[in-house]
Amino acid sequence: MHLDDDRVEFAHAIEAFCQREYGTPAQWNELTENDTVATNQVILDKMADLGWLGVSLPEEYGGGGAGFVDECVFIEEAHRGLTPGILAYTTGLTAAQTYLKWGSDEQKKTIVSNLVAGRTEAIALSEPGTGSDLGAVRTKGVRDGDAYVIDGQKTWISVAHIAEHMLVLVREDASGPKHDGLTLLMVPTDTPGIEMREVRTMEARTCNDVFFSQARVPASSVVGEAGQGWKQLMRGLSVERMIIAAFSIGAARRSVEDAIAYMQQRDAFGQSISGFQALRHRVADLATDIAVTRSFVYDVAQAIDEGREDTLNRESAMAKMRATEVAKNAALEAMQLMGVQATPASTAWSSRSVGPWRRRSSAGRTRSSARSSPSRSSDRRRTHECRRTSEVRRHCRILQFRVRTKDVDSGSMSRTHRRGGPHADHRPVHLASRRHVYRYSHLGR
Ligand SMILES: Cc1cc2nc3c(=O)[nH]c(=O)nc-3n(C[C@H](O)[C@H](O)[C@H](O)COP(=O)(O)OP(=O)(O)OC[C@H]3O[C@@H](n4cnc5c(N)ncnc54)[C@H](O)[C@@H]3O)c2cc1C
C-alpha cells in the first residue's frame, strides 16, 4: 500500500518534530536524563497538544477519530525518531483496545482521555511463573461485597510506575479449567496495597515487578464480564498486534539509517566502507525486507480501517511476526555494520551531512512546508510541523544516541574520528540497535 499525500506529510511532520525536539544527542540526553528515564512528559504533552496522541481513538470518547493507518504512521515515525515516551504511549494504546471492546462508557472515557492528554496506561498480565502460558495466572482477585481484593505478583509490567491505571488479569475462581475464572480489572496505580520495583534491564526504567497485598478496588472496576477475562483478551487481537508491527518497522528503518550514516563516514583500507559491495548487499537486503514488510503492515492496517478487523487474525499475526523479525535482523545487522561503534558505551564520529534526517525533494530542495490537509483528521495532525526545513538541514549531520558522555575519551579517538577538525562534534555515539535486539527478540511471538 502507498501512503497518500496527506499521510506522507503527516509522517514528515512527525519526523521534523523528532528532529527538532531530540535530534541531537545533547537534546536527547537532556530529555532522558542521560538515558536513565525512558519517558519524557514534556514531549508527550507537546505531542498531545499537536493532536497526535490517540489519533485513531474514537471521537465519542475524546480521541482523534482518524483511521488506524494514521495511527501506524504516527507510531512508526515516532519510534523511528526514538521518541522518549513512545513505548509508554503504545503500551497505553494497546490497553485501550481492550477497554474499547469490553469496558464501560466511563472506563472508555477515562482511558481515551488519559491517552490523548499524554498520560500513561499499563497492562499487567505476566507473572513470575506465567508468560506465554497466560492461563496459569495466580494473582487472586477475590470478590468481597462491593469490592475486589487483589493479592499476588505481576512482573515485567511496562510503564506501570508512571501509569494512571493497570489493566490487571486476576484469578477469581480456581475451581474450573485454567482459562475460566479469570477477570480483568482496571486498577488505579495509587491504590493502597500496591508496591512496585524496577526490573533492571539495559534500557532506562521501563519494566516493573508489581506486588499486590490486599489491594482493594470497587467491583465497578471489572472490565467486561467477571470470569470472562481470557476470552476478552484473546478476541480480536489484530489492532494490538499491528501496534507492535508498526513500531517494529520504525525501529528497523532507524537501525538501517544509522548504519548507513555510519558507513558513509567510516573509512577503512583507504576508502569509505559504504563502497564495499559485500556491505552494500547486506544493506540492500535489509532495505528490501523493510519495504516489503512495511507494505504488508499498511495493507493490514488499511483492511482494519475498512472494518475487517475480525477477519484479520492470521494476517495481523503474520505482520507482527515478520515486522519484529525484520526489526531484530536490522538491529543485529546494523550492529555488525557499525563494528565496535555499535556497543553502548562507544566512541564518536565526525560530522558530515549524512544521516537519516537529511531529506531532499525531487526538486533538490530540502523538503519544505506541508500544505494544509483537507480532512479534519489531517487537521489534527498539524502538518505545519514540516515547515522547519532549516532545522532538518542543521541537524542532519549526525545522529548519535544513548551513550554516556563520560565514555568518550578524545585522546583515544581514531584518525577518522578526529579529522572533522575543530568543529567536529565528537559526541558519543550509540544507535538504538542493541536495545532493539533486546526488545524485538521477545516481541515476535
Ligand atoms: C521488555 C518487556 C516488556 C514487557 N512488558 C509487559 C507488560 O507490559 N505487561 C505484561 O503483562 N507482560 C510484559 N512482558 C512480559 C512478556 O509478555 C513475556 O515475557 C512473554 O509473554 C513471554 O513470557 P516469558 O518471558 O515468561 O517466557 P516463557 O513463557 O517462559 O517462554 C520461554 C520460551 O519458551 C517458548 N515457549 C513457551 N511456550 C511455548 C510453546 N507452547 N511452544 C513452543 N515454545 C514455547 C517461548 O517462546 C520462549 O522462547 C514484557 C516483557 C519484556 C521483555
Coordinates of C-alpha atoms and ligand atoms in Angstrom, one line a residue:
M1 CA 0.0 0.0 0.0
H2 CA 1.2 3.5 -0.8
L3 CA 0.5 6.2 1.7
D4 CA -1.4 9.2 0.2
D5 CA 0.0 12.7 0.3
D6 CA -1.7 13.7 3.5
R7 CA -0.2 10.8 5.3
V8 CA 3.2 11.3 3.8
E9 CA 3.0 14.9 5.1
F10 CA 1.9 13.7 8.5
A11 CA 5.0 11.4 8.6
H12 CA 7.2 14.4 7.6
A13 CA 5.7 16.5 10.3
I14 CA 6.5 13.8 13.0
E15 CA 10.0 13.4 11.6
A16 CA 10.5 17.2 11.8
F17 CA 9.2 17.2 15.4
C18 CA 11.5 14.4 16.4
Q19 CA 14.4 16.1 14.8
R20 CA 13.7 19.5 16.3
E21 CA 13.0 18.3 19.8
Y22 CA 15.5 15.5 20.3
G23 CA 17.5 15.2 17.0
T24 CA 20.9 15.8 18.7
P25 CA 22.5 13.7 21.4
A26 CA 22.6 16.6 23.7
Q27 CA 18.8 17.2 23.4
W28 CA 18.1 13.5 23.7
N29 CA 20.3 13.1 26.8
E30 CA 18.8 16.0 28.5
L31 CA 15.2 14.7 27.9
T32 CA 16.1 11.3 29.1
E33 CA 18.4 12.4 31.9
N34 CA 21.3 10.7 30.2
D35 CA 19.3 7.6 29.3
T36 CA 18.1 6.9 32.8
V37 CA 14.4 7.9 32.1
A38 CA 12.6 6.3 29.2
T39 CA 9.6 8.7 29.1
N40 CA 9.6 12.4 28.9
Q41 CA 6.4 14.0 29.9
V42 CA 7.1 17.3 28.2
I43 CA 7.4 15.6 24.9
L44 CA 4.2 13.6 25.4
D45 CA 2.5 16.9 26.3
K46 CA 3.7 18.5 23.2
M47 CA 2.5 15.6 21.1
A48 CA -0.8 15.7 22.9
D49 CA -1.1 19.4 22.1
L50 CA -0.5 18.6 18.4
G51 CA -3.4 16.2 18.5
W52 CA -1.2 13.2 17.6
L53 CA -1.8 11.0 20.6
G54 CA -4.9 8.9 20.3
V55 CA -5.3 10.0 16.7
S56 CA -7.2 6.7 15.9
L57 CA -9.3 6.5 19.1
P58 CA -13.0 7.2 18.8
E59 CA -14.1 10.8 18.9
E60 CA -17.0 10.0 21.1
Y61 CA -14.6 9.2 24.0
G62 CA -12.3 12.2 23.2
G63 CA -10.0 10.6 20.6
G64 CA -8.8 11.9 17.2
G65 CA -11.3 9.9 15.2
A66 CA -8.9 9.2 12.3
G67 CA -8.0 5.8 11.0
F68 CA -5.7 3.1 12.1
V69 CA -3.4 3.7 9.1
D70 CA -2.9 7.2 10.5
E71 CA -2.1 5.7 13.9
C72 CA 0.5 3.4 12.3
V73 CA 2.1 6.4 10.6
F74 CA 2.4 8.1 13.9
I75 CA 3.8 5.0 15.7
E76 CA 6.3 4.2 13.0
E77 CA 7.7 7.7 12.7
A78 CA 7.7 8.4 16.5
H79 CA 9.5 5.1 17.1
R80 CA 12.0 5.8 14.3
G81 CA 12.7 9.2 15.9
L82 CA 13.5 7.5 19.3
T83 CA 10.7 9.5 21.0
P84 CA 11.2 9.3 24.7
G85 CA 7.7 8.2 25.6
I86 CA 6.6 6.3 22.6
L87 CA 6.7 3.0 24.5
A88 CA 4.5 4.4 27.2
Y89 CA 2.1 5.6 24.6
T90 CA 1.9 2.4 22.6
T91 CA 1.5 0.4 25.8
G92 CA -1.5 2.6 26.7
L93 CA -2.8 2.3 23.2
T94 CA -2.7 -1.5 23.5
A95 CA -4.5 -1.4 26.8
A96 CA -7.1 1.0 25.3
Q97 CA -8.1 -1.7 22.7
T98 CA -9.4 -4.0 25.4
Y99 CA -11.2 -1.2 27.2
L100 CA -12.8 -0.1 24.0
K101 CA -14.0 -3.6 23.2
W102 CA -15.2 -4.5 26.7
G103 CA -15.1 -1.6 29.1
S104 CA -18.0 0.6 30.3
D105 CA -18.5 4.0 28.9
E106 CA -17.0 5.5 31.9
Q107 CA -13.8 3.3 31.6
K108 CA -13.5 4.1 27.9
K109 CA -13.8 7.9 28.5
T110 CA -11.2 7.7 31.3
I111 CA -8.7 5.7 29.3
V112 CA -9.1 7.5 26.0
S113 CA -9.0 11.0 27.6
N114 CA -5.8 10.0 29.5
L115 CA -4.0 8.8 26.4
V116 CA -5.0 11.8 24.3
A117 CA -3.7 14.0 27.1
G118 CA -0.3 12.2 27.2
R119 CA -0.9 10.2 30.3
T120 CA 0.1 6.6 30.6
E121 CA -1.8 3.3 31.0
A122 CA -0.3 -0.1 31.7
I123 CA -1.3 -3.8 31.2
A124 CA -0.4 -6.3 33.9
L125 CA -0.8 -9.9 32.7
S126 CA 2.5 -11.6 33.2
E127 CA 3.6 -13.2 36.5
P128 CA 6.8 -14.9 37.6
G129 CA 5.5 -18.3 36.6
T130 CA 3.2 -17.1 33.8
G131 CA 4.3 -15.7 30.5
S132 CA 3.4 -17.5 27.3
D133 CA 1.1 -19.7 29.3
L134 CA -1.2 -16.8 30.5
G135 CA -3.9 -19.1 31.6
A136 CA -1.7 -20.1 34.5
V137 CA -2.3 -16.7 36.2
R138 CA -2.3 -17.0 40.0
T139 CA -2.8 -13.4 41.2
K140 CA -6.0 -13.6 43.2
G141 CA -8.9 -11.2 42.8
V142 CA -11.5 -12.1 45.4
R143 CA -14.9 -10.5 45.4
D144 CA -15.7 -9.0 48.8
G145 CA -19.0 -7.2 48.9
D146 CA -18.8 -4.3 46.5
A147 CA -15.1 -4.7 46.0
Y148 CA -12.3 -6.9 44.7
V149 CA -9.3 -7.7 46.9
I150 CA -6.1 -8.4 44.9
D151 CA -3.2 -10.4 46.2
G152 CA -0.2 -11.7 44.2
Q153 CA 2.6 -10.5 41.9
K154 CA 2.9 -9.3 38.3
T155 CA 6.2 -9.0 36.6
W156 CA 7.7 -7.3 33.6
I157 CA 5.0 -4.7 33.6
S158 CA 5.9 -1.9 31.3
V159 CA 5.5 1.7 32.4
A160 CA 3.4 0.7 35.4
H161 CA 5.5 3.1 37.6
I162 CA 4.2 6.1 35.6
A163 CA 0.8 4.8 34.7
E164 CA -2.6 6.1 35.9
H165 CA -4.1 2.6 35.8
M166 CA -3.1 -1.0 35.1
L167 CA -5.4 -3.5 33.3
V168 CA -4.8 -6.4 35.7
L169 CA -5.7 -10.0 34.9
V170 CA -6.7 -11.8 38.1
R171 CA -7.9 -15.3 39.0
E172 CA -11.3 -15.0 40.6
D173 CA -12.2 -18.7 40.5
A174 CA -9.7 -21.6 40.5
S175 CA -12.2 -24.4 40.6
G176 CA -12.6 -24.9 36.8
P177 CA -10.4 -25.2 33.8
K178 CA -7.5 -22.7 33.8
H179 CA -8.9 -20.4 31.2
D180 CA -12.1 -19.9 33.1
G181 CA -12.5 -17.8 36.2
L182 CA -10.1 -15.0 35.0
T183 CA -11.3 -11.4 35.4
L184 CA -9.9 -8.1 34.1
L185 CA -9.8 -5.2 36.5
M186 CA -9.0 -1.5 35.9
V187 CA -6.8 -0.8 38.9
P188 CA -5.5 2.8 39.7
T189 CA -1.8 2.5 40.4
D190 CA -2.1 4.6 43.5
T191 CA -4.4 2.0 45.2
P192 CA -3.2 1.2 48.7
G193 CA -1.6 -2.2 48.8
I194 CA 0.3 -1.9 45.5
E195 CA 4.1 -1.8 45.6
M196 CA 6.4 -1.6 42.5
R197 CA 10.0 -2.3 42.0
E198 CA 12.1 -1.8 38.9
V199 CA 13.1 -4.8 36.8
R200 CA 16.6 -3.7 35.8
T201 CA 17.3 -4.1 32.1
M202 CA 19.7 -2.5 29.6
E203 CA 17.0 0.2 29.0
A204 CA 16.2 3.1 31.2
R205 CA 13.5 2.1 33.7
T206 CA 10.6 0.6 31.7
C207 CA 9.6 -2.7 33.4
N208 CA 8.3 -3.3 36.9
D209 CA 7.6 -6.0 39.4
V210 CA 4.2 -5.2 40.8
F211 CA 3.1 -6.6 44.2
F212 CA -0.5 -6.6 45.4
S213 CA -1.2 -7.1 49.0
Q214 CA -4.9 -6.8 49.9
A215 CA -5.2 -4.1 47.3
R216 CA -8.9 -3.1 47.2
V217 CA -10.8 -1.8 44.1
P218 CA -14.5 -1.3 43.6
A219 CA -16.4 -4.0 41.8
S220 CA -17.2 -1.5 39.1
S221 CA -13.5 -1.9 38.1
V222 CA -14.3 -5.1 36.3
V223 CA -13.6 -4.6 32.6
G224 CA -16.3 -6.5 30.6
E225 CA -17.7 -9.5 32.5
A226 CA -16.3 -11.2 35.6
G227 CA -14.8 -14.6 34.8
Q228 CA -14.5 -13.8 31.1
G229 CA -11.0 -12.3 31.1
W230 CA -9.4 -14.9 29.0
K231 CA -12.0 -14.7 26.2
Q232 CA -12.0 -11.0 26.3
L233 CA -8.2 -10.8 26.0
M234 CA -8.0 -13.3 23.2
R235 CA -10.7 -12.0 20.9
G236 CA -9.8 -9.7 18.1
L237 CA -6.1 -9.0 18.7
S238 CA -5.5 -7.6 15.3
V239 CA -5.0 -4.0 16.3
E240 CA -2.8 -4.9 19.3
R241 CA -0.6 -6.9 17.0
M242 CA -0.4 -4.1 14.5
I243 CA 0.7 -1.6 17.0
I244 CA 3.8 -3.8 17.6
A245 CA 4.2 -4.3 13.8
A246 CA 4.2 -0.6 13.2
F247 CA 6.7 0.4 15.8
S248 CA 8.9 -2.5 14.7
I249 CA 9.1 -1.0 11.2
G250 CA 10.1 2.3 12.6
A251 CA 12.8 0.7 14.6
A252 CA 14.1 -1.3 11.6
R253 CA 14.2 1.8 9.5
R254 CA 16.1 3.6 12.2
S255 CA 18.7 0.8 12.6
V256 CA 19.4 0.7 8.8
E257 CA 19.6 4.5 8.6
D258 CA 22.0 4.7 11.4
A259 CA 24.1 2.0 9.9
I260 CA 24.2 3.8 6.5
A261 CA 25.1 7.1 8.1
Y262 CA 27.9 5.4 9.9
M263 CA 29.1 3.6 6.8
Q264 CA 29.2 6.8 4.8
Q265 CA 31.6 8.3 7.4
R266 CA 33.8 5.4 8.2
D267 CA 36.9 4.8 6.1
A268 CA 38.8 1.5 6.1
F269 CA 41.5 0.3 3.7
G270 CA 41.7 3.8 2.2
Q271 CA 38.1 4.2 1.3
S272 CA 34.6 4.7 2.7
I273 CA 33.2 1.3 3.9
S274 CA 30.0 2.3 2.2
G275 CA 31.7 1.5 -1.1
F276 CA 32.3 -2.2 -0.2
Q277 CA 29.9 -4.2 -2.3
A278 CA 29.6 -7.0 0.2
L279 CA 28.3 -4.5 2.8
R280 CA 26.0 -2.8 0.2
H281 CA 24.4 -6.1 -0.5
R282 CA 23.5 -6.5 3.2
V283 CA 22.0 -3.1 3.4
A284 CA 20.0 -3.8 0.2
D285 CA 18.7 -7.0 1.7
L286 CA 17.6 -5.2 4.8
A287 CA 16.0 -2.3 2.9
T288 CA 14.1 -4.8 0.8
D289 CA 12.8 -6.7 3.8
I290 CA 11.7 -3.5 5.4
A291 CA 10.0 -2.2 2.3
V292 CA 8.1 -5.4 1.7
T293 CA 7.1 -5.8 5.3
R294 CA 6.1 -2.2 5.6
S295 CA 3.8 -2.5 2.6
F296 CA 2.1 -5.6 4.2
V297 CA 1.7 -3.9 7.5
Y298 CA 0.0 -0.9 5.9
D299 CA -2.2 -3.3 3.8
V300 CA -3.5 -4.9 7.0
A301 CA -3.9 -1.5 8.7
Q302 CA -6.0 -0.4 5.7
A303 CA -8.1 -3.5 6.0
I304 CA -8.7 -2.7 9.7
D305 CA -9.9 0.7 8.6
E306 CA -12.3 -0.9 6.2
G307 CA -13.9 -2.7 9.1
R308 CA -12.4 -6.1 8.6
E309 CA -10.5 -6.4 11.9
D310 CA -12.3 -9.6 13.0
T311 CA -11.2 -11.4 9.9
L312 CA -7.5 -10.5 10.1
N313 CA -6.3 -12.8 12.8
R314 CA -3.9 -14.6 10.5
E315 CA -2.7 -11.5 8.6
S316 CA -2.1 -9.4 11.7
A317 CA -0.2 -12.3 13.3
M318 CA 1.9 -12.6 10.2
A319 CA 2.6 -8.8 10.1
K320 CA 3.6 -8.8 13.7
M321 CA 5.8 -11.8 13.4
R322 CA 7.5 -10.6 10.2
A323 CA 7.9 -7.0 11.4
T324 CA 9.5 -8.0 14.7
E325 CA 11.9 -10.4 12.9
V326 CA 12.8 -7.6 10.4
A327 CA 13.4 -5.2 13.3
K328 CA 15.6 -7.8 15.1
N329 CA 17.6 -8.6 12.0
A330 CA 18.0 -4.9 11.1
A331 CA 19.3 -4.2 14.6
L332 CA 21.7 -7.2 14.5
E333 CA 23.0 -6.3 11.1
A334 CA 23.4 -2.6 12.0
M335 CA 25.4 -3.6 15.0
Q336 CA 27.7 -5.7 12.7
L337 CA 28.0 -2.9 10.1
M338 CA 29.0 -0.4 12.7
G339 CA 31.6 -2.6 14.2
V340 CA 32.7 -1.6 17.7
Q341 CA 30.8 1.6 17.4
A342 CA 27.6 -0.3 17.9
T343 CA 28.4 -1.1 21.5
P344 CA 26.6 1.0 24.1
A345 CA 29.5 2.9 25.6
S346 CA 31.1 3.6 22.4
T347 CA 33.0 6.4 20.7
A348 CA 32.4 9.3 18.4
W349 CA 32.3 10.2 14.8
S350 CA 32.8 13.3 12.8
S351 CA 30.1 15.5 11.4
R352 CA 29.0 15.5 7.9
S353 CA 25.8 15.9 6.1
V354 CA 24.7 12.4 6.4
G355 CA 22.2 10.6 8.4
P356 CA 18.6 9.7 8.4
W357 CA 17.3 13.2 8.8
R358 CA 18.6 14.5 5.6
R359 CA 15.9 14.7 3.0
R360 CA 15.6 16.3 -0.3
S361 CA 12.7 16.6 -2.5
S362 CA 12.9 15.6 -6.1
A363 CA 13.5 19.3 -6.9
G364 CA 16.7 19.1 -4.9
R365 CA 15.5 21.3 -2.1
T366 CA 15.2 20.2 1.5
R367 CA 11.6 19.3 2.0
S368 CA 9.6 22.3 2.9
S369 CA 6.3 23.1 4.4
A370 CA 3.3 21.0 4.2
R371 CA 0.2 22.3 2.7
S372 CA -2.8 22.2 4.9
S373 CA -4.6 19.0 4.7
P374 CA -8.2 18.9 3.8
S375 CA -9.6 16.4 6.2
R376 CA -10.4 17.0 9.8
S377 CA -8.3 14.2 11.0
S378 CA -5.4 15.6 9.0
D379 CA -6.1 18.9 10.7
R380 CA -5.4 17.2 14.0
R381 CA -2.0 16.2 12.7
R382 CA -0.9 19.8 12.3
T383 CA 1.2 19.2 9.3
H384 CA 2.7 22.6 9.6
E385 CA 5.3 21.0 11.6
C386 CA 7.0 20.2 8.3
R387 CA 8.0 23.8 7.7
R388 CA 11.1 23.6 9.8
T389 CA 13.3 22.6 7.0
S390 CA 16.3 24.6 8.1
E391 CA 16.4 22.7 11.3
V392 CA 16.3 19.5 9.4
R393 CA 19.3 20.6 7.4
R394 CA 21.1 21.9 10.5
H395 CA 20.7 18.7 12.5
C396 CA 21.2 16.3 9.7
R397 CA 24.9 16.0 10.2
I398 CA 24.9 13.3 12.8
L399 CA 22.7 11.0 14.7
Q400 CA 24.2 9.9 17.9
F401 CA 22.4 8.4 20.7
R402 CA 22.5 6.8 24.0
V403 CA 26.0 6.7 25.2
R404 CA 27.3 8.1 28.3
T405 CA 29.4 11.1 27.8
K406 CA 32.0 10.0 30.2
D407 CA 32.9 7.2 27.9
V408 CA 34.2 9.5 25.3
D409 CA 37.9 9.9 25.5
S410 CA 39.1 12.3 22.8
G411 CA 42.6 11.0 23.4
S412 CA 41.7 7.6 22.2
M413 CA 39.8 8.7 19.1
S414 CA 40.9 7.3 15.9
R415 CA 42.2 9.4 13.0
T416 CA 38.9 9.0 11.3
H417 CA 37.1 10.4 14.3
R418 CA 39.4 13.3 14.7
R419 CA 39.5 14.5 11.2
G420 CA 36.4 16.6 11.5
G421 CA 38.7 19.4 12.8
P422 CA 37.9 21.9 15.5
H423 CA 34.3 22.0 14.6
A424 CA 33.8 18.3 14.6
D425 CA 31.2 17.4 17.1
H426 CA 32.8 14.5 18.9
R427 CA 29.7 13.4 20.7
P428 CA 29.1 10.0 21.9
V429 CA 27.5 7.6 19.5
H430 CA 25.2 4.9 20.1
L431 CA 22.5 3.7 17.9
A432 CA 19.4 2.1 19.2
S433 CA 20.3 -1.2 17.7
R434 CA 21.5 -3.1 20.6
R435 CA 18.4 -2.2 22.5
H436 CA 16.3 -3.1 19.6
V437 CA 17.8 -6.6 19.6
Y438 CA 16.8 -6.9 23.2
R439 CA 13.3 -5.6 22.7
Y440 CA 12.4 -7.3 19.4
S441 CA 13.8 -10.7 20.4
H442 CA 10.8 -11.2 22.7
L443 CA 8.0 -9.5 20.7
G444 CA 7.8 -11.7 17.7
R445 CA 5.8 -14.5 19.3
Ligands
LIG1 C1 10.6 -5.6 27.6 C2 9.5 -6.3 28.1 C3 8.3 -5.7 28.4 C4 7.2 -6.4 28.8 N1 6.0 -5.8 29.1 C5 5.0 -6.5 29.6 C6 3.8 -5.8 30.1 O1 3.7 -4.5 29.9 N2 2.8 -6.5 30.6 C7 2.9 -7.8 30.7 O2 1.9 -8.4 31.2 N3 4.0 -8.5 30.3 C8 5.0 -7.9 29.8 N4 6.2 -8.5 29.4 C9 6.2 -10.0 29.6 C10 6.0 -10.7 28.3 O3 4.7 -10.7 28.0 C11 6.5 -12.1 28.5 O4 7.9 -12.1 28.5 C12 6.1 -13.0 27.4 O5 4.7 -13.3 27.5 C13 6.8 -14.4 27.4 O6 6.8 -15.0 28.6 P1 8.1 -15.5 29.4 O7 9.1 -14.4 29.2 O8 7.7 -15.9 30.7 O9 8.6 -16.7 28.5 P2 8.2 -18.2 28.7 O10 6.7 -18.4 28.7 O11 8.9 -18.8 29.9 O12 8.8 -18.9 27.4 C14 10.2 -19.3 27.4 C15 10.5 -19.8 26.0 O13 9.6 -20.9 25.7 C16 8.9 -20.7 24.5 N5 7.6 -21.3 24.6 C17 6.7 -21.1 25.6 N6 5.6 -21.8 25.3 C18 5.8 -22.5 24.2 C19 5.1 -23.4 23.4 N7 3.8 -23.8 23.7 N8 5.6 -24.0 22.3 C20 6.9 -23.6 21.9 N9 7.7 -22.7 22.6 C21 7.1 -22.2 23.7 C22 8.9 -19.2 24.4 O14 8.7 -18.8 23.0 C23 10.2 -18.8 24.9 O15 11.2 -18.9 23.9 C24 7.3 -7.8 29.0 C25 8.5 -8.5 28.6 C26 9.6 -7.8 28.2 C27 10.9 -8.5 27.9

